[in-house]
Amino acid sequence: MELDHAARCLEKLGNPTRLEVFRLLVKAGHDGLSVGAIQEHLGVPASTLSHHVAHLVNVGLVSQEREGRVLRCRPNFPLMDELIGFLTSECCVLADAPEEPAAARA
Amino acid sequence: MELDHAARCLEKLGNPTRLEVFRLLVKAGHDGLSVGAIQEHLGVPASTLSHHVAHLVNVGLVSQEREGRVLRCRPNFPLMDELIGFLTSECCVLADAPEEPAAARA
DNA sequence: ACGATATTTCTAGAACTATCGAAATAAATT
DNA sequence: AATTTATTTCGATAGTTCTAGAAATATCGT
């Protein structure tokens, strides 16, 4: 994962409402939740919530699928794993880790 | 770690310049780097960089210590671990994790 | 076609953030 | 005490984000 995409994901998760939305979706598991269900949980006005969810969808952390009248939102687990992988490998390694995985060292 | 503090940390890391600063500090290890050294690496104007570093210090992800004329910046590894722990446990668990660790289920 | 429900788009103001030059402060050196 | 080096604070501008009401759109049931 590129640093810029990681930064965009972190930026989106860096809003308390959105982080709560995302956490809620993760707790809900692979089936996710509808926008309305999220609203019931968090009590945020619909337009505000829609705006926040759109941010998460934009950056790929949440996907949406229409099911009749409701829009089902699901967390993107693989992307979240990538993000955590980025943080762990690029921003958390101490000790003597080399800058590059292999090669390039004349 | 509380959700609000996690969100504040993520928000700060969610700026490409700051994420790069933090990554650089992590790569530098426990000794960190001076503000000037960061500046040489990233080529950001001093006042802008100072502003960004202040954000990271504010939220606790970076600590600063004066050493004569230079200000040494060190990444806060334990806090970063906590943050990754929060993301992993609260925003990344799939499968059949219960909502609460125990109790509360009449 | 109509009414109900679910969600988005539009809009706009207030608050916040980023940027960076210039001036200020801090410490070391002379 | 004057000079140099390192960094911050100030100040101004430009742009972004948050918030939420009102209006619009989509889908379903009748």
Tab-separated table of C-alpha atoms (C1' of nucleotides) in Angstrom:
chain	number	residue	atom	x	y	z
A	1	MET	CA	0.000	0.000	0.000
A	2	GLU	CA	1.233	3.474	-0.951
A	3	LEU	CA	1.750	6.066	1.740
A	4	ASP	CA	-0.745	8.432	0.126
A	5	HIS	CA	-3.549	5.900	0.099
A	6	ALA	CA	-2.756	4.947	3.677
A	7	ALA	CA	-2.919	8.627	4.631
A	8	ARG	CA	-6.296	8.991	2.930
A	9	CYS	CA	-7.676	5.977	4.766
A	10	LEU	CA	-6.327	7.209	8.095
A	11	GLU	CA	-7.744	10.658	7.466
A	12	LYS	CA	-11.191	9.177	6.920
A	13	LEU	CA	-10.981	6.983	10.002
A	14	GLY	CA	-9.697	9.985	11.918
A	15	ASN	CA	-13.144	11.423	12.516
A	16	PRO	CA	-14.884	10.076	15.627
A	17	THR	CA	-18.232	9.640	13.912
A	18	ARG	CA	-16.689	7.808	10.986
A	19	LEU	CA	-14.494	5.660	13.196
A	20	GLU	CA	-17.583	4.692	15.129
A	21	VAL	CA	-19.428	3.903	11.910
A	22	PHE	CA	-16.598	1.727	10.747
A	23	ARG	CA	-16.274	-0.038	14.085
A	24	LEU	CA	-19.997	-0.705	14.059
A	25	LEU	CA	-19.780	-2.209	10.584
A	26	VAL	CA	-16.872	-4.401	11.616
A	27	LYS	CA	-18.789	-5.586	14.648
A	28	ALA	CA	-21.700	-6.384	12.372
A	29	GLY	CA	-19.420	-8.655	10.374
A	30	HIS	CA	-19.495	-9.551	6.708
A	31	ASP	CA	-23.180	-8.747	6.337
A	32	GLY	CA	-22.637	-5.172	7.446
A	33	LEU	CA	-25.551	-2.861	8.148
A	34	SER	CA	-27.907	-0.591	6.268
A	35	VAL	CA	-27.401	3.157	6.495
A	36	GLY	CA	-30.622	3.373	8.483
A	37	ALA	CA	-29.424	0.760	10.971
A	38	ILE	CA	-26.219	2.745	11.475
A	39	GLN	CA	-28.320	5.826	12.027
A	40	GLU	CA	-30.373	4.105	14.697
A	41	HIS	CA	-27.224	3.063	16.498
A	42	LEU	CA	-25.501	6.417	16.380
A	43	GLY	CA	-28.362	8.914	16.269
A	44	VAL	CA	-26.656	11.133	13.689
A	45	PRO	CA	-28.906	13.091	11.297
A	46	ALA	CA	-29.356	11.270	7.997
A	47	SER	CA	-27.652	13.819	5.805
A	48	THR	CA	-24.645	14.042	8.068
A	49	LEU	CA	-24.355	10.276	8.244
A	50	SER	CA	-24.698	9.933	4.494
A	51	HIS	CA	-21.855	12.386	4.079
A	52	HIS	CA	-19.598	10.432	6.431
A	53	VAL	CA	-20.433	7.081	4.893
A	54	ALA	CA	-19.685	8.534	1.462
A	55	HIS	CA	-16.200	9.425	2.674
A	56	LEU	CA	-15.589	5.848	3.769
A	57	VAL	CA	-16.930	4.488	0.488
A	58	ASN	CA	-14.788	6.951	-1.433
A	59	VAL	CA	-11.593	5.687	0.044
A	60	GLY	CA	-12.688	2.081	-0.306
A	61	LEU	CA	-13.025	1.193	3.364
A	62	VAL	CA	-16.744	0.544	2.952
A	63	SER	CA	-18.677	-0.870	0.019
A	64	GLN	CA	-22.368	-0.390	-0.614
A	65	GLU	CA	-24.918	-2.570	-2.278
A	66	ARG	CA	-28.532	-1.731	-2.790
A	67	GLU	CA	-31.062	-4.211	-1.469
A	68	GLY	CA	-34.434	-2.895	-2.392
A	69	ARG	CA	-35.007	0.217	-0.401
A	70	VAL	CA	-32.047	-0.136	1.873
A	71	LEU	CA	-28.385	0.353	1.102
A	72	ARG	CA	-26.244	-2.257	2.736
A	73	CYS	CA	-22.821	-1.100	3.884
A	74	ARG	CA	-20.028	-3.588	4.403
A	75	PRO	CA	-16.557	-3.015	5.790
A	76	ASN	CA	-13.690	-3.817	3.440
A	77	PHE	CA	-11.728	-6.198	5.632
A	78	PRO	CA	-8.877	-6.823	3.188
A	79	LEU	CA	-8.236	-3.098	2.813
A	80	MET	CA	-8.270	-2.643	6.557
A	81	ASP	CA	-5.758	-5.466	6.825
A	82	GLU	CA	-3.576	-3.750	4.258
A	83	LEU	CA	-3.782	-0.509	6.182
A	84	ILE	CA	-2.823	-2.172	9.431
A	85	GLY	CA	-0.069	-3.964	7.545
A	86	PHE	CA	1.239	-0.647	6.308
A	87	LEU	CA	1.221	0.839	9.787
A	88	THR	CA	2.850	-2.212	11.278
A	89	SER	CA	5.606	-2.542	8.725
A	90	GLU	CA	6.285	1.114	7.945
A	91	CYS	CA	5.431	2.878	11.166
A	92	CYS	CA	6.010	0.399	13.904
A	93	VAL	CA	9.170	-1.538	13.185
A	94	LEU	CA	11.906	-0.799	15.656
A	95	ALA	CA	15.350	-2.328	15.874
A	96	ASP	CA	17.430	-3.187	12.851
A	97	ALA	CA	14.947	-3.525	10.020
A	98	PRO	CA	16.541	-2.746	6.634
A	99	GLU	CA	14.941	-0.075	4.450
A	100	GLU	CA	14.205	-2.467	1.597
A	101	PRO	CA	13.016	-6.066	1.654
A	102	ALA	CA	15.849	-7.308	-0.550
A	103	ALA	CA	18.070	-6.524	-3.566
A	104	ALA	CA	19.247	-3.028	-4.500
A	105	ARG	CA	22.480	-2.816	-2.568
A	106	ALA	CA	25.573	-2.592	-4.767
B	1	MET	CA	-7.547	3.106	24.187
B	2	GLU	CA	-10.660	5.229	23.869
B	3	LEU	CA	-12.220	5.700	20.466
B	4	ASP	CA	-11.826	9.462	20.629
B	5	HIS	CA	-8.128	9.324	21.269
B	6	ALA	CA	-7.710	6.745	18.532
B	7	ALA	CA	-9.596	9.046	16.174
B	8	ARG	CA	-7.353	11.965	17.087
B	9	CYS	CA	-4.239	9.900	16.445
B	10	LEU	CA	-5.578	8.665	13.135
B	11	GLU	CA	-6.543	12.178	12.129
B	12	LYS	CA	-2.992	13.364	12.730
B	13	LEU	CA	-1.475	10.451	10.849
B	14	GLY	CA	-3.986	11.054	8.070
B	15	ASN	CA	-1.977	13.852	6.525
B	16	PRO	CA	0.622	12.663	3.993
B	17	THR	CA	3.332	14.986	5.273
B	18	ARG	CA	2.778	13.980	8.869
B	19	LEU	CA	2.564	10.293	8.022
B	20	GLU	CA	5.884	10.638	6.237
B	21	VAL	CA	7.375	12.451	9.220
B	22	PHE	CA	6.211	9.721	11.541
B	23	ARG	CA	7.440	6.960	9.259
B	24	LEU	CA	10.811	8.651	9.048
B	25	LEU	CA	11.036	8.855	12.831
B	26	VAL	CA	10.124	5.202	13.171
B	27	LYS	CA	12.771	4.263	10.638
B	28	ALA	CA	15.263	6.297	12.637
B	29	GLY	CA	14.468	4.159	15.664
B	30	HIS	CA	14.551	5.036	19.319
B	31	ASP	CA	16.989	7.899	18.826
B	32	GLY	CA	14.626	9.677	16.477
B	33	LEU	CA	15.712	12.725	14.509
B	34	SER	CA	16.040	16.455	14.991
B	35	VAL	CA	13.479	18.715	13.355
B	36	GLY	CA	16.218	19.938	11.024
B	37	ALA	CA	17.102	16.411	9.971
B	38	ILE	CA	13.443	15.739	9.156
B	39	GLN	CA	13.410	18.920	7.150
B	40	GLU	CA	16.420	17.837	5.118
B	41	HIS	CA	14.730	14.545	4.332
B	42	LEU	CA	11.375	15.978	3.340
B	43	GLY	CA	12.181	19.449	2.052
B	44	VAL	CA	9.199	21.059	3.756
B	45	PRO	CA	9.553	24.726	4.850
B	46	ALA	CA	10.535	25.018	8.506
B	47	SER	CA	7.390	26.726	9.723
B	48	THR	CA	5.149	24.220	7.974
B	49	LEU	CA	7.116	21.305	9.336
B	50	SER	CA	7.087	22.748	12.841
B	51	HIS	CA	3.326	23.008	12.641
B	52	HIS	CA	2.967	19.381	11.563
B	53	VAL	CA	5.369	18.082	14.174
B	54	ALA	CA	3.453	20.033	16.816
B	55	HIS	CA	0.299	18.153	15.820
B	56	LEU	CA	2.039	14.825	16.332
B	57	VAL	CA	3.455	15.953	19.668
B	58	ASN	CA	0.046	17.221	20.713
B	59	VAL	CA	-1.585	13.871	20.315
B	60	GLY	CA	1.347	12.111	21.937
B	61	LEU	CA	2.644	10.205	18.922
B	62	VAL	CA	5.951	12.081	19.055
B	63	SER	CA	7.919	13.399	21.994
B	64	GLN	CA	10.503	16.139	21.877
B	65	GLU	CA	13.596	16.766	23.938
B	66	ARG	CA	15.960	19.669	23.559
B	67	GLU	CA	19.598	18.824	23.046
B	68	GLY	CA	21.407	22.099	22.916
B	69	ARG	CA	20.347	23.831	19.767
B	70	VAL	CA	18.486	20.928	18.239
B	71	LEU	CA	15.147	19.470	19.215
B	72	ARG	CA	15.184	15.723	19.068
B	73	CYS	CA	11.909	14.084	18.035
B	74	ARG	CA	11.195	10.491	18.958
B	75	PRO	CA	8.261	8.315	17.934
B	76	ASN	CA	6.127	7.009	20.775
B	77	PHE	CA	6.245	3.304	20.013
B	78	PRO	CA	3.982	2.176	22.847
B	79	LEU	CA	1.251	4.583	21.797
B	80	MET	CA	1.526	3.432	18.199
B	81	ASP	CA	1.204	-0.145	19.430
B	82	GLU	CA	-1.897	0.831	21.368
B	83	LEU	CA	-3.361	2.476	18.303
B	84	ILE	CA	-2.710	-0.562	16.148
B	85	GLY	CA	-4.120	-2.680	18.953
B	86	PHE	CA	-7.285	-0.610	18.938
B	87	LEU	CA	-7.663	-0.934	15.181
B	88	THR	CA	-6.974	-4.639	15.265
B	89	SER	CA	-9.323	-5.469	18.104
B	90	GLU	CA	-12.126	-2.974	17.450
B	91	CYS	CA	-12.045	-2.504	13.693
B	92	CYS	CA	-10.676	-5.677	12.288
B	93	VAL	CA	-12.212	-8.628	14.076
B	94	LEU	CA	-14.413	-10.692	11.841
B	95	ALA	CA	-16.161	-13.967	12.596
B	96	ASP	CA	-18.016	-14.624	15.792
B	97	ALA	CA	-16.526	-12.160	18.240
B	98	PRO	CA	-19.051	-11.296	20.961
B	99	GLU	CA	-19.885	-7.652	21.558
B	100	GLU	CA	-18.637	-7.747	25.114
B	101	PRO	CA	-15.766	-9.670	26.682
B	102	ALA	CA	-18.050	-11.420	29.155
B	103	ALA	CA	-21.062	-11.069	31.437
B	104	ALA	CA	-24.154	-9.013	30.585
B	105	ARG	CA	-26.343	-11.575	28.925
B	106	ALA	CA	-29.455	-12.492	30.896
C	1	DA	C1'	-50.009	6.647	-10.228
C	2	DC	C1'	-49.613	7.442	-5.171
C	3	DG	C1'	-47.827	7.203	-0.637
C	4	DA	C1'	-44.424	5.573	2.435
C	5	DT	C1'	-39.716	4.608	3.489
C	6	DA	C1'	-34.654	4.968	2.706
C	7	DT	C1'	-31.047	7.591	1.336
C	8	DT	C1'	-28.706	11.167	-1.229
C	9	DT	C1'	-27.826	15.730	-3.054
C	10	DC	C1'	-27.928	20.551	-2.450
C	11	DT	C1'	-26.802	24.430	0.057
C	12	DA	C1'	-24.663	27.362	3.173
C	13	DG	C1'	-22.507	28.941	7.369
C	14	DA	C1'	-19.240	28.131	10.922
C	15	DA	C1'	-15.150	26.045	12.234
C	16	DC	C1'	-11.035	24.124	11.228
C	17	DT	C1'	-6.492	23.109	8.631
C	18	DA	C1'	-2.677	23.877	5.617
C	19	DT	C1'	0.734	26.828	3.885
C	20	DC	C1'	4.649	29.706	4.277
C	21	DG	C1'	7.187	34.210	4.876
C	22	DA	C1'	8.668	37.191	8.473
C	23	DA	C1'	9.728	38.036	13.047
C	24	DA	C1'	10.743	36.128	17.500
C	25	DT	C1'	13.036	33.012	20.716
C	26	DA	C1'	16.679	29.683	22.352
C	27	DA	C1'	21.249	28.021	22.660
C	28	DA	C1'	26.044	27.814	21.340
C	29	DT	C1'	30.181	30.241	19.805
C	30	DT	C1'	33.123	33.969	19.279
D	1	DA	C1'	27.255	41.282	23.533
D	2	DA	C1'	27.117	40.064	18.797
D	3	DT	C1'	26.635	36.319	15.517
D	4	DT	C1'	25.124	32.081	13.933
D	5	DT	C1'	22.158	28.136	13.915
D	6	DA	C1'	17.771	25.726	15.132
D	7	DT	C1'	13.177	26.075	15.752
D	8	DT	C1'	8.844	28.249	16.898
D	9	DT	C1'	5.281	31.729	16.865
D	10	DC	C1'	2.694	35.087	14.404
D	11	DG	C1'	-0.208	36.491	10.821
D	12	DA	C1'	-2.503	36.303	6.692
D	13	DT	C1'	-4.612	33.709	2.926
D	14	DA	C1'	-6.731	29.837	0.717
D	15	DG	C1'	-8.961	25.909	0.933
D	16	DT	C1'	-11.363	22.070	3.293
D	17	DT	C1'	-14.534	19.785	6.447
D	18	DC	C1'	-18.450	19.429	9.452
D	19	DT	C1'	-23.098	20.007	10.238
D	20	DA	C1'	-27.811	19.649	9.299
D	21	DG	C1'	-32.228	21.259	7.084
D	22	DA	C1'	-34.717	21.119	2.806
D	23	DA	C1'	-35.445	19.197	-1.476
D	24	DA	C1'	-34.647	15.455	-4.602
D	25	DT	C1'	-34.313	10.580	-5.935
D	26	DA	C1'	-35.033	5.529	-5.553
D	27	DT	C1'	-37.697	1.572	-4.380
D	28	DC	C1'	-41.530	-0.810	-2.772
D	29	DG	C1'	-46.466	-1.849	-1.793
D	30	DT	C1'	-51.119	-0.679	-2.979
